[in-house]
Coordinates of N, CA, C and O in Angstrom, one line a residue:
V1 N 41.7 8.3 10.3 CA 41.5 7.4 10.0 C 39.7 7.0 9.1 O 39.1 7.9 8.2
E2 N 40.4 5.7 8.3 CA 39.2 5.1 7.5 C 37.9 4.8 7.5 O 37.5 4.2 8.0
R3 N 37.5 5.4 6.4 CA 36.0 5.0 7.3 C 35.3 3.7 6.6 O 35.9 3.2 5.7
S4 N 34.7 2.8 7.3 CA 34.5 1.5 6.3 C 33.3 1.6 6.2 O 32.7 2.3 6.7
K5 N 32.9 0.2 5.7 CA 31.4 0.0 5.0 C 29.9 0.7 6.1 O 29.4 1.4 5.7
I6 N 30.5 -0.2 7.7 CA 29.6 -0.2 8.4 C 29.2 1.2 8.8 O 28.1 1.6 9.5
S7 N 30.0 2.4 8.7 CA 29.7 3.9 9.0 C 28.9 4.3 8.5 O 28.1 5.3 8.6
D8 N 28.3 3.5 7.5 CA 27.4 4.1 6.6 C 25.9 3.0 6.9 O 24.7 3.7 6.2
F9 N 26.1 2.8 8.2 CA 24.7 1.8 8.2 C 23.8 2.8 8.9 O 24.1 3.6 10.3
A10 N 22.5 3.0 8.0 CA 21.4 3.7 8.8 C 20.0 3.1 8.2 O 20.0 2.6 6.8
L11 N 19.0 2.9 9.7 CA 17.9 2.2 9.3 C 17.0 3.7 9.1 O 16.9 4.0 10.5
S12 N 15.7 3.5 8.8 CA 14.7 4.2 9.0 C 13.5 3.8 9.2 O 13.3 2.5 8.9
G13 N 12.5 4.4 9.8 CA 10.9 3.7 9.4 C 10.6 3.3 11.3 O 9.5 2.4 11.1
G14 N 11.3 4.0 11.7 CA 10.5 4.0 13.2 C 8.8 4.6 13.3 O 8.5 4.5 12.4
A15 N 8.7 5.2 14.1 CA 7.0 5.3 14.9 C 6.7 6.6 13.9 O 5.6 6.7 13.0
D16 N 7.7 7.0 13.9 CA 7.5 8.3 12.9 C 8.2 8.6 11.9 O 8.1 9.9 10.6
G17 N 8.6 7.1 11.1 CA 9.2 7.4 10.2 C 10.6 8.1 10.0 O 11.2 8.3 8.5
G18 N 10.9 8.1 11.6 CA 12.6 8.5 11.2 C 13.5 7.8 11.0 O 13.3 6.3 11.8
E19 N 14.8 8.1 11.6 CA 16.2 7.0 11.4 C 16.2 6.7 12.8 O 15.7 6.9 13.9
V20 N 16.4 5.2 12.7 CA 16.2 4.5 14.1 C 17.2 3.8 14.2 O 18.2 3.1 15.8
T21 N 18.5 3.9 13.8 CA 20.2 3.4 13.5 C 20.6 3.5 14.7 O 21.4 2.7 15.4
E22 N 20.6 4.6 15.7 CA 21.2 5.0 17.2 C 20.5 3.8 17.8 O 21.1 3.2 18.8
D23 N 19.4 4.2 18.1 CA 18.5 3.1 19.1 C 18.6 1.9 19.1 O 18.7 1.1 20.2
L24 N 18.7 1.4 17.7 CA 19.3 -0.4 17.3 C 20.1 -0.8 18.1 O 20.7 -1.6 18.4
L25 N 21.7 -0.1 17.3 CA 23.0 0.3 17.8 C 23.1 0.5 19.0 O 24.3 0.1 19.9
Q26 N 22.3 1.2 20.0 CA 22.5 1.7 21.5 C 21.8 0.4 22.6 O 22.2 0.4 23.5
H27 N 21.0 -0.2 21.7 CA 19.9 -1.1 22.9 C 21.2 -1.9 23.7 O 22.2 -2.7 22.9
N28 N 20.3 -2.4 24.7 CA 21.4 -3.3 25.5 C 20.6 -4.6 26.0 O 19.9 -5.2 25.7
G29 N 22.1 -5.6 24.9 CA 21.5 -6.9 25.5 C 21.4 -7.3 23.7 O 21.9 -7.1 23.1
Y30 N 20.9 -8.5 23.9 CA 20.8 -9.5 22.4 C 19.5 -8.8 21.7 O 18.7 -8.8 21.9
S31 N 20.0 -8.8 20.4 CA 19.3 -8.4 19.0 C 19.1 -9.4 18.1 O 20.4 -9.6 17.7
F32 N 18.1 -10.0 17.4 CA 17.6 -10.8 16.1 C 17.2 -9.8 14.8 O 16.5 -9.0 15.0
M33 N 18.2 -9.5 14.3 CA 17.8 -8.2 12.8 C 17.8 -9.6 11.7 O 18.8 -10.2 11.3
I34 N 16.5 -9.8 10.8 CA 16.5 -10.4 9.6 C 17.1 -9.2 9.0 O 16.2 -8.4 8.7
V35 N 17.9 -9.8 7.8 CA 17.9 -8.5 6.5 C 17.1 -9.5 5.3 O 17.8 -11.0 5.1
A36 N 16.9 -8.5 4.5 CA 16.5 -9.0 2.9 C 16.7 -7.8 2.6 O 16.2 -6.9 2.5
Y37 N 17.8 -7.6 1.8 CA 18.1 -6.7 1.1 C 17.1 -6.3 -0.6 O 17.1 -5.1 -0.6
K38 N 16.3 -7.2 -0.5 CA 15.5 -7.3 -1.4 C 14.0 -7.6 -0.8 O 14.1 -8.8 -0.9
L39 N 12.5 -7.1 -1.2 CA 12.0 -8.2 -1.2 C 11.3 -8.5 -2.9 O 10.7 -7.4 -3.3
Y40 N 11.0 -9.8 -2.5 CA 11.4 -10.2 -4.2 C 9.3 -11.0 -4.6 O 9.0 -11.4 -3.8
T41 N 9.4 -9.6 -5.8 CA 7.7 -9.5 -6.0 C 7.5 -10.3 -7.5 O 8.9 -10.1 -8.3
A42 N 6.8 -10.9 -7.4 CA 6.5 -11.6 -8.5 C 5.6 -10.1 -9.9 O 5.4 -10.6 -10.9
G43 N 5.1 -9.3 -9.0 CA 4.5 -8.4 -9.6 C 3.7 -7.9 -8.6 O 3.5 -8.5 -7.7
E44 N 2.9 -6.7 -9.2 CA 1.6 -5.8 -8.5 C 0.4 -5.3 -9.1 O 0.9 -5.3 -10.2
Q45 N -0.4 -4.9 -8.7 CA -1.7 -4.8 -9.1 C -2.7 -3.6 -8.4 O -2.3 -4.0 -7.3
A46 N -2.8 -2.5 -9.0 CA -3.3 -1.7 -8.8 C -5.2 -2.0 -8.6 O -5.6 -2.8 -9.8
V47 N -5.2 -2.4 -7.1 CA -7.2 -3.0 -6.7 C -7.9 -1.7 -6.3 O -7.3 -0.9 -5.5
T48 N -9.0 -1.6 -7.2 CA -9.6 -0.4 -6.5 C -10.9 -1.0 -5.6 O -11.5 -2.3 -6.6
E49 N -11.0 -0.7 -4.0 CA -12.0 -1.5 -3.6 C -12.8 -0.2 -2.4 O -12.8 0.9 -2.5
M50 N -14.1 -0.9 -2.5 CA -14.9 0.2 -1.8 C -14.7 0.0 -0.1 O -14.5 -1.2 0.2
V51 N -14.6 1.3 0.6 CA -14.2 1.3 2.1 C -15.3 1.9 2.5 O -15.9 2.8 2.0
R52 N -15.8 1.5 3.8 CA -16.6 2.7 4.9 C -15.5 3.6 5.1 O -14.5 3.7 5.6
D53 N -16.2 5.0 5.0 CA -15.7 6.3 5.9 C -16.6 6.5 6.2 O -17.5 7.5 6.5
T54 N -16.6 6.7 8.5 CA -17.3 6.9 8.9 C -17.1 8.3 9.7 O -16.2 8.9 9.9
V55 N -18.4 9.2 9.5 CA -18.0 10.8 9.9 C -19.1 10.7 11.0 O -20.4 10.8 11.3
Y56 N -18.2 11.4 11.7 CA -19.0 11.6 13.3 C -19.0 13.0 13.6 O -18.6 14.2 12.9
A57 N -20.3 12.9 14.4 CA -20.1 14.3 14.5 C -20.4 14.9 16.3 O -20.8 13.6 17.2
L58 N -20.0 16.2 16.9 CA -20.7 16.2 18.2 C -21.4 16.7 18.8 O -21.9 17.9 17.9
D59 N -22.3 16.6 19.5 CA -23.3 17.0 19.7 C -23.1 17.8 21.5 O -22.2 17.0 22.7
T60 N -24.0 18.7 22.2 CA -23.9 19.4 23.4 C -24.9 19.0 23.5 O -25.9 19.4 23.5
I61 N -25.1 18.2 25.2 CA -26.2 18.1 26.0 C -26.2 18.4 27.4 O -25.2 18.4 27.9
A62 N -26.7 19.2 27.6 CA -27.1 20.0 29.2 C -27.9 18.2 30.2 O -29.0 17.9 29.5
V63 N -27.0 18.7 30.9 CA -27.1 17.0 32.3 C -27.1 17.7 33.4 O -25.9 18.1 33.8
E64 N -28.3 18.2 33.9 CA -28.2 19.0 34.9 C -27.6 20.2 35.1 O -27.7 21.4 34.4
D65 N -26.6 20.3 35.8 CA -25.6 21.6 35.8 C -24.4 21.8 34.8 O -23.7 22.5 34.9
T66 N -24.6 20.7 34.0 CA -22.8 20.9 33.1 C -23.8 20.6 31.6 O -24.9 19.9 31.7
I67 N -22.5 20.5 31.0 CA -22.8 20.3 29.4 C -21.6 19.7 29.1 O -20.9 19.5 29.3
K68 N -22.7 18.5 28.8 CA -21.7 17.3 27.8 C -21.6 17.1 26.5 O -22.7 17.8 26.2
V69 N -20.1 17.1 26.0 CA -19.8 16.9 24.5 C -20.3 15.0 24.4 O -19.1 14.2 25.1
V70 N -21.0 14.9 23.3 CA -21.1 13.1 23.7 C -20.9 13.0 22.0 O -21.6 14.0 20.8
E71 N -19.8 12.5 21.1 CA -19.6 11.5 19.8 C -20.8 10.9 19.3 O -21.3 10.0 20.2
R72 N -21.2 10.9 18.1 CA -22.3 9.9 17.4 C -22.0 10.1 16.3 O -22.0 10.9 15.6
I73 N -22.4 9.0 15.6 CA -22.1 8.8 14.1 C -23.4 9.8 13.2 O -24.2 9.3 13.0
D74 N -22.5 10.1 12.6 CA -23.4 10.9 11.8 C -24.2 10.8 10.4 O -25.0 10.4 9.9
R75 N -23.3 10.0 9.6 CA -22.9 9.0 8.3 C -22.0 8.2 8.0 O -20.5 8.7 8.6
I76 N -22.7 7.1 7.1 CA -21.2 6.3 6.9 C -21.4 6.2 5.3 O -22.5 6.2 4.5
N77 N -20.1 6.6 4.3 CA -19.9 7.2 3.5 C -19.3 5.6 2.9 O -18.5 5.3 3.3
K78 N -19.5 5.3 1.8 CA -18.6 4.2 0.7 C -17.6 5.5 0.1 O -18.5 6.1 -1.1
V79 N -16.7 4.9 0.1 CA -15.7 5.5 -0.9 C -14.9 4.7 -1.4 O -14.4 3.3 -0.9
Q80 N -14.3 4.6 -2.7 CA -13.4 3.9 -3.5 C -12.1 4.3 -3.3 O -11.3 5.4 -3.2
E81 N -11.3 3.5 -3.0 CA -9.9 3.2 -2.9 C -9.2 2.9 -3.3 O -9.1 1.4 -3.6
E82 N -7.8 3.6 -4.0 CA -7.0 2.4 -4.5 C -5.7 1.5 -3.9 O -5.4 2.4 -3.2
K83 N -5.4 1.1 -4.5 CA -4.1 0.4 -3.2 C -3.3 -0.7 -4.3 O -4.1 -1.4 -5.2
T84 N -2.2 -0.8 -4.1 CA -1.3 -1.7 -4.5 C -1.5 -3.0 -3.7 O -1.0 -3.2 -2.6
V85 N -1.8 -4.2 -4.9 CA -1.6 -5.2 -4.2 C -0.2 -6.0 -4.8 O 0.1 -6.8 -6.1
Y86 N 0.7 -6.8 -3.9 CA 1.7 -7.2 -4.1 C 1.6 -9.0 -4.1 O 1.6 -9.6 -3.5
E87 N 2.6 -9.3 -5.3 CA 2.6 -11.1 -5.5 C 3.8 -11.2 -5.0 O 4.7 -10.7 -5.8
W88 N 4.4 -12.6 -4.1 CA 5.4 -12.4 -4.3 C 6.2 -13.7 -5.2 O 5.3 -14.4 -5.5
E89 N 7.0 -13.5 -5.5 CA 8.0 -14.4 -6.1 C 7.9 -16.2 -5.3 O 7.8 -16.2 -4.2
D90 N 7.9 -17.0 -6.0 CA 7.1 -18.5 -5.8 C 8.4 -18.9 -4.9 O 9.5 -18.4 -4.7
G91 N 8.2 -19.4 -3.8 CA 8.8 -20.0 -2.7 C 9.7 -19.0 -2.1 O 10.4 -19.3 -1.1
Y92 N 9.2 -17.3 -1.9 CA 10.2 -16.1 -1.1 C 9.9 -16.4 0.2 O 10.3 -16.1 0.6
L93 N 8.2 -16.7 0.3 CA 7.8 -16.7 1.7 C 8.3 -17.6 2.8 O 8.1 -17.3 3.7
A94 N 8.4 -18.9 1.9 CA 8.9 -20.1 2.5 C 9.8 -19.7 3.4 O 9.5 -20.2 4.5
P95 N 11.1 -19.6 3.6 CA 12.0 -19.5 4.2 C 12.0 -18.2 5.9 O 12.2 -18.8 6.6
W96 N 11.1 -17.4 5.6 CA 10.4 -16.3 6.1 C 9.4 -17.8 7.0 O 10.1 -17.4 8.4
Q97 N 8.4 -17.9 6.8 CA 7.5 -18.8 7.2 C 7.9 -19.9 8.1 O 7.5 -20.4 9.4
D98 N 9.0 -20.7 7.4 CA 9.4 -21.8 8.0 C 10.9 -22.2 8.8 O 10.8 -22.9 9.6
V99 N 11.3 -21.1 8.6 CA 12.4 -21.3 9.3 C 12.6 -19.9 10.1 O 13.2 -20.2 11.3
V100 N 12.8 -19.1 9.7 CA 13.2 -17.3 10.3 C 12.1 -17.5 11.4 O 12.8 -17.1 12.6
N101 N 11.0 -17.0 11.1 CA 10.5 -16.8 11.8 C 9.9 -18.0 13.1 O 9.6 -17.2 14.3
P102 N 10.0 -19.5 13.0 CA 9.6 -19.5 14.3 C 11.3 -19.3 15.2 O 10.8 -19.3 16.2
V103 N 12.4 -19.2 14.6 CA 13.2 -19.1 15.5 C 13.1 -17.6 16.2 O 13.4 -17.6 17.6
V104 N 12.9 -16.6 15.3 CA 13.0 -15.4 15.8 C 11.7 -15.2 16.8 O 11.4 -14.3 17.6
A105 N 10.7 -16.1 17.0 CA 9.3 -15.8 17.4 C 9.6 -16.6 18.9 O 9.4 -15.9 20.0
E106 N 10.4 -17.3 18.9 CA 11.2 -17.9 20.1 C 12.3 -16.9 21.1 O 12.0 -16.7 22.4
A107 N 12.5 -16.0 20.2 CA 13.7 -15.0 20.7 C 12.8 -13.9 21.2 O 13.6 -13.6 22.3
K108 N 11.9 -13.3 20.7 CA 11.1 -12.6 20.8 C 10.3 -12.8 22.3 O 10.2 -12.4 23.2
A109 N 10.7 -14.3 22.4 CA 9.1 -14.7 23.5 C 10.2 -14.9 24.8 O 9.6 -14.5 25.7
A110 N 11.6 -15.1 24.4 CA 12.9 -15.0 25.9 C 12.8 -13.7 26.2 O 13.9 -13.3 26.9
G111 N 12.5 -12.8 25.0 CA 12.5 -11.4 25.6 C 13.6 -10.1 24.7 O 13.9 -9.2 25.3
H112 N 14.0 -11.1 23.8 CA 15.4 -10.5 23.3 C 14.5 -9.5 21.5 O 13.2 -9.8 21.2
R113 N 15.5 -8.2 21.1 CA 14.8 -7.7 20.7 C 14.8 -8.3 19.2 O 16.0 -9.0 18.8
V114 N 14.0 -7.9 18.2 CA 13.4 -8.6 16.9 C 13.4 -7.8 15.7 O 12.4 -7.0 16.1
F115 N 13.7 -7.6 14.9 CA 13.2 -6.4 13.5 C 13.6 -7.3 12.4 O 14.8 -7.9 12.5
A116 N 13.5 -6.6 11.2 CA 14.2 -6.7 10.3 C 14.6 -5.4 9.5 O 14.0 -4.5 9.6
A117 N 15.2 -5.5 8.7 CA 15.7 -4.4 7.5 C 15.7 -5.0 6.2 O 16.4 -6.0 5.7
T118 N 15.3 -4.1 5.7 CA 15.2 -4.6 3.7 C 16.1 -3.3 3.4 O 15.8 -2.4 3.8
S119 N 15.5 -3.5 2.4 CA 15.6 -2.4 1.1 C 14.3 -0.9 1.2 O 13.0 -1.1 1.7
F120 N 14.5 0.2 0.8 CA 13.4 1.2 0.9 C 12.9 0.5 -0.1 O 12.8 0.1 -1.0
A121 N 10.9 0.4 0.7 CA 9.9 0.4 0.4 C 8.6 0.8 1.0 O 8.9 1.4 2.3
S122 N 7.6 1.1 0.3 CA 6.7 1.8 0.8 C 6.3 1.1 2.3 O 6.5 -0.2 2.2
P123 N 5.8 1.9 3.0 CA 4.7 1.4 4.0 C 4.2 0.2 3.4 O 3.4 -1.2 4.5
E124 N 2.9 0.4 2.6 CA 2.6 -0.1 2.0 C 2.6 -2.0 1.6 O 2.6 -2.9 1.9
K125 N 3.9 -1.5 1.2 CA 4.4 -3.0 0.9 C 4.9 -3.6 1.5 O 5.0 -4.8 2.2
L126 N 5.8 -3.1 2.9 CA 6.4 -3.7 4.2 C 5.0 -4.4 5.0 O 5.5 -5.2 5.3
Q127 N 3.6 -3.7 5.2 CA 2.9 -4.1 5.8 C 2.3 -5.3 5.4 O 1.8 -6.4 5.8
Q128 N 1.6 -5.3 4.0 CA 1.4 -6.7 3.2 C 2.4 -7.6 3.4 O 2.2 -8.6 3.9
F129 N 4.2 -7.4 3.0 CA 4.9 -8.4 3.2 C 4.6 -8.9 4.8 O 4.9 -10.2 4.9
R130 N 4.7 -8.0 5.8 CA 4.8 -8.3 7.1 C 3.5 -9.4 7.0 O 3.4 -10.6 7.8
A131 N 2.4 -9.2 6.8 CA 0.8 -10.1 6.7 C 1.2 -10.9 6.0 O 0.8 -12.1 6.7
D132 N 1.6 -11.1 4.8 CA 1.6 -12.5 3.8 C 2.6 -13.0 4.6 O 2.7 -14.9 4.5
S133 N 3.6 -13.0 5.2 CA 4.9 -13.2 6.1 C 4.4 -14.0 7.7 O 5.4 -15.1 7.5
G134 N 4.0 -13.4 7.9 CA 3.6 -13.5 9.4 C 4.6 -13.4 10.0 O 4.9 -14.2 11.6
S135 N 5.1 -12.0 9.6 CA 6.3 -11.7 10.5 C 5.7 -10.4 11.0 O 5.4 -9.1 11.0
D136 N 5.8 -11.1 12.5 CA 5.1 -9.9 13.3 C 6.3 -8.7 14.6 O 6.3 -8.9 15.9
Y137 N 7.0 -8.4 13.9 CA 8.3 -7.9 14.2 C 8.6 -6.3 13.2 O 7.7 -6.2 12.4
P138 N 8.8 -5.6 14.2 CA 9.3 -4.3 12.6 C 9.9 -4.4 11.8 O 10.8 -5.1 11.9
F139 N 10.0 -3.2 10.7 CA 10.6 -3.5 9.4 C 10.7 -2.2 9.6 O 10.5 -1.6 9.1
F140 N 12.5 -2.2 9.1 CA 13.1 -1.1 9.1 C 13.4 -1.0 7.4 O 14.0 -1.9 7.1
T141 N 14.0 0.8 6.6 CA 14.5 0.1 5.3 C 15.7 0.9 5.2 O 16.5 1.7 6.7
G142 N 16.5 0.4 4.5 CA 18.2 1.2 4.3 C 18.9 0.6 3.3 O 17.9 0.5 2.1
D143 N 19.8 1.2 2.4 CA 20.7 1.1 2.1 C 20.5 -0.7 1.2 O 21.1 -1.3 2.1
D144 N 20.0 -1.2 0.1 CA 19.9 -2.5 -0.4 C 21.9 -2.9 -0.3 O 22.0 -4.2 0.7
I145 N 22.7 -2.1 -0.9 CA 24.3 -2.3 -1.0 C 24.8 -3.0 0.8 O 25.4 -3.6 0.5
L146 N 23.7 -1.9 1.1 CA 24.9 -2.0 2.5 C 24.2 -3.2 3.2 O 24.8 -3.9 4.3
L147 N 22.8 -3.8 2.9 CA 22.9 -4.7 3.4 C 23.1 -5.9 2.9 O 23.2 -6.9 3.7
K148 N 23.1 -6.2 1.8 CA 24.2 -7.1 1.0 C 25.6 -7.4 1.4 O 26.0 -8.2 1.5
T149 N 26.3 -6.1 2.2 CA 27.6 -6.1 2.9 C 27.4 -6.8 4.1 O 28.4 -7.4 4.4
I150 N 26.1 -6.5 5.2 CA 26.3 -7.1 6.5 C 26.3 -8.4 6.1 O 26.5 -9.7 6.7
V151 N 25.6 -9.3 5.3 CA 25.3 -10.5 5.2 C 23.8 -10.6 3.4 O 23.3 -10.0 3.5
R152 N 24.9 -11.6 2.7 CA 24.4 -12.0 1.6 C 22.8 -12.8 1.2 O 22.3 -12.6 0.7
S153 N 22.6 -13.4 2.6 CA 21.5 -14.2 2.5 C 20.0 -13.4 2.9 O 20.3 -12.4 2.5
N154 N 19.1 -14.4 1.7 CA 17.9 -12.8 1.3 C 16.6 -14.0 1.9 O 16.3 -14.6 0.9
P155 N 16.7 -14.4 3.0 CA 16.6 -13.5 4.2 C 17.8 -14.6 5.1 O 17.9 -15.1 4.9
G156 N 18.4 -13.2 5.6 CA 19.8 -13.5 6.6 C 19.5 -13.5 8.0 O 18.7 -12.3 7.6
V157 N 19.9 -13.7 9.0 CA 19.9 -13.7 10.6 C 20.9 -13.3 10.7 O 22.2 -14.3 10.8
V158 N 20.9 -11.6 11.7 CA 22.1 -11.3 12.2 C 21.6 -11.2 13.9 O 20.8 -10.7 14.1
L159 N 22.6 -11.9 14.5 CA 22.9 -11.7 16.4 C 23.7 -10.9 16.5 O 24.6 -10.8 16.3
M160 N 22.9 -9.6 17.7 CA 24.1 -9.1 17.9 C 23.7 -8.7 19.5 O 22.4 -9.3 19.9
K161 N 24.3 -7.8 20.1 CA 25.0 -8.0 21.3 C 25.4 -7.0 21.2 O 26.7 -6.3 21.4
D162 N 24.8 -5.7 22.2 CA 25.0 -4.7 22.5 C 25.4 -3.7 21.1 O 26.2 -2.9 21.1
G163 N 24.8 -3.8 20.1 CA 24.7 -3.1 19.0 C 26.1 -3.5 18.1 O 26.5 -3.0 17.5
K164 N 26.6 -4.6 18.6 CA 28.1 -5.6 18.1 C 27.3 -6.8 17.3 O 26.5 -7.8 18.2
I165 N 28.3 -7.2 16.3 CA 27.9 -8.3 16.1 C 28.3 -9.6 16.0 O 29.7 -9.4 16.2
I166 N 27.6 -10.4 16.5 CA 28.4 -11.6 17.1 C 28.4 -13.1 16.5 O 29.4 -13.2 16.2
Q167 N 27.1 -13.1 15.7 CA 27.0 -14.1 14.7 C 26.1 -14.0 13.7 O 24.6 -13.3 13.2
K168 N 26.3 -14.7 12.0 CA 25.2 -14.3 11.2 C 24.8 -15.5 10.6 O 25.7 -16.4 10.3
W169 N 23.9 -15.9 10.3 CA 23.4 -17.1 9.3 C 22.8 -16.7 8.3 O 21.8 -16.0 8.2
H170 N 23.0 -18.0 6.9 CA 22.1 -17.9 5.8 C 20.9 -18.4 6.1 O 20.5 -19.2 7.3
Y171 N 19.7 -18.2 5.9 CA 18.8 -19.0 6.4 C 18.7 -20.2 5.8 O 18.0 -20.8 7.3
K172 N 19.4 -21.0 5.5 CA 19.3 -22.7 4.7 C 20.4 -22.3 6.2 O 20.2 -24.5 6.4
K173 N 20.9 -22.5 7.1 CA 22.0 -23.3 7.8 C 21.5 -22.3 9.9 O 22.5 -22.4 10.2
L174 N 20.7 -21.7 9.4 CA 20.0 -21.0 10.6 C 19.6 -22.2 11.8 O 18.9 -23.2 11.8
P175 N 20.6 -22.4 13.1 CA 20.5 -23.3 13.9 C 18.7 -23.0 14.4 O 18.3 -22.0 14.1
S176 N 18.7 -23.7 15.2 CA 17.3 -23.8 16.0 C 17.4 -22.4 17.1 O 18.8 -22.2 17.7
F177 N 16.5 -21.8 17.9 CA 16.7 -20.9 18.8 C 17.6 -21.6 20.0 O 18.7 -21.4 21.0
S178 N 17.2 -22.8 20.5 CA 17.7 -23.4 21.9 C 19.5 -23.6 21.2 O 19.8 -23.3 22.0
E179 N 19.6 -24.0 20.1 CA 21.0 -24.3 19.8 C 21.7 -22.9 19.9 O 22.5 -22.6 20.0
I180 N 20.8 -21.9 19.4 CA 21.5 -20.4 19.2 C 22.0 -19.8 20.9 O 23.1 -19.5 21.3
Q181 N 20.3 -20.3 21.7 CA 20.9 -20.2 23.0 C 21.9 -20.8 23.7 O 22.6 -19.7 24.5
E182 N 21.9 -22.1 23.2 CA 23.1 -22.8 24.1 C 24.5 -22.0 23.9 O 25.7 -22.1 24.8
E183 N 24.4 -22.1 22.8 CA 25.9 -21.3 22.0 C 26.1 -19.7 22.1 O 27.5 -19.5 22.6
Y184 N 25.7 -18.9 22.2 CA 25.5 -17.3 22.2 C 25.0 -16.7 22.9 O 25.7 -15.9 23.2
L185 N 24.0 -17.4 23.5 CA 23.0 -16.1 24.2 C 23.1 -16.2 25.7 O 23.4 -15.6 26.9
T186 N 23.9 -17.8 26.4 CA 24.6 -17.6 27.6 C 25.5 -17.0 28.1 O 26.6 -17.3 27.4
Q187 N 25.7 -16.6 29.4 CA 27.0 -16.1 30.2 C 27.7 -16.9 30.5 O 27.2 -18.2 31.5
P188 N 28.7 -17.4 30.7 CA 29.3 -18.0 31.8 C 29.3 -17.2 33.1 O 29.6 -15.9 33.3
S189 N 29.1 -17.9 34.2 CA 28.8 -17.4 35.3 C 30.9 -17.2 36.0 O 31.3 -17.6 35.4
A190 N 29.7 -16.6 36.4 CA 32.1 -15.7 37.6 C 32.0 -17.3 37.9 O 33.2 -17.5 38.2
A191 N 31.4 -18.4 38.9 CA 32.2 -19.6 39.0 C 33.0 -20.2 37.9 O 34.2 -20.2 38.1
T192 N 32.7 -20.4 36.8 CA 33.2 -21.3 35.6 C 34.0 -20.1 35.5 O 35.2 -20.3 34.2
Q193 N 34.3 -18.7 35.2 CA 35.4 -17.8 34.6 C 36.8 -17.8 35.9 O 37.4 -17.5 35.2
Q194 N 36.7 -18.1 36.6 CA 38.1 -18.4 38.3 C 38.7 -19.8 37.5 O 38.6 -20.7 37.3

């Protein structure tokens, strides 16, 4: 049996940072996968900032016949922390904010699974992109070439049911959620199948 390119499909970045492929493909029901084979940055800059680091102490207190452990703030240290701040290419956030996110927000509200797949990136880069684009769904990472094989649009949206691709769209041709729901998400009733 010849292996297809999709046989190599793998995404990681779950709660423990591990692989999530089987969970995503075994999901019963509809899923909306937003594919971005690359998060386009115009640059990045290392920034140093002061953050507060709270140090707690535990005290034991005798109350009648029992001893209780009480946590208290011992001190607050100011610590310099370096982080990378990313600038996104001009216009790259607009398709996410204006086209993709409104559709998948409705899908999520209707109870469908929504997630994004992008090329390998640091958790900090993903977190900043999610915040800057207003994307309130999980981002998983995988091979960029494989993601381009799925859909070449950046971003593109893939509708899956029970782990199988039903439809995919370039963000410029993404229908509204109500159109997607009407054409792809409604199941024929038993009466209309007879």
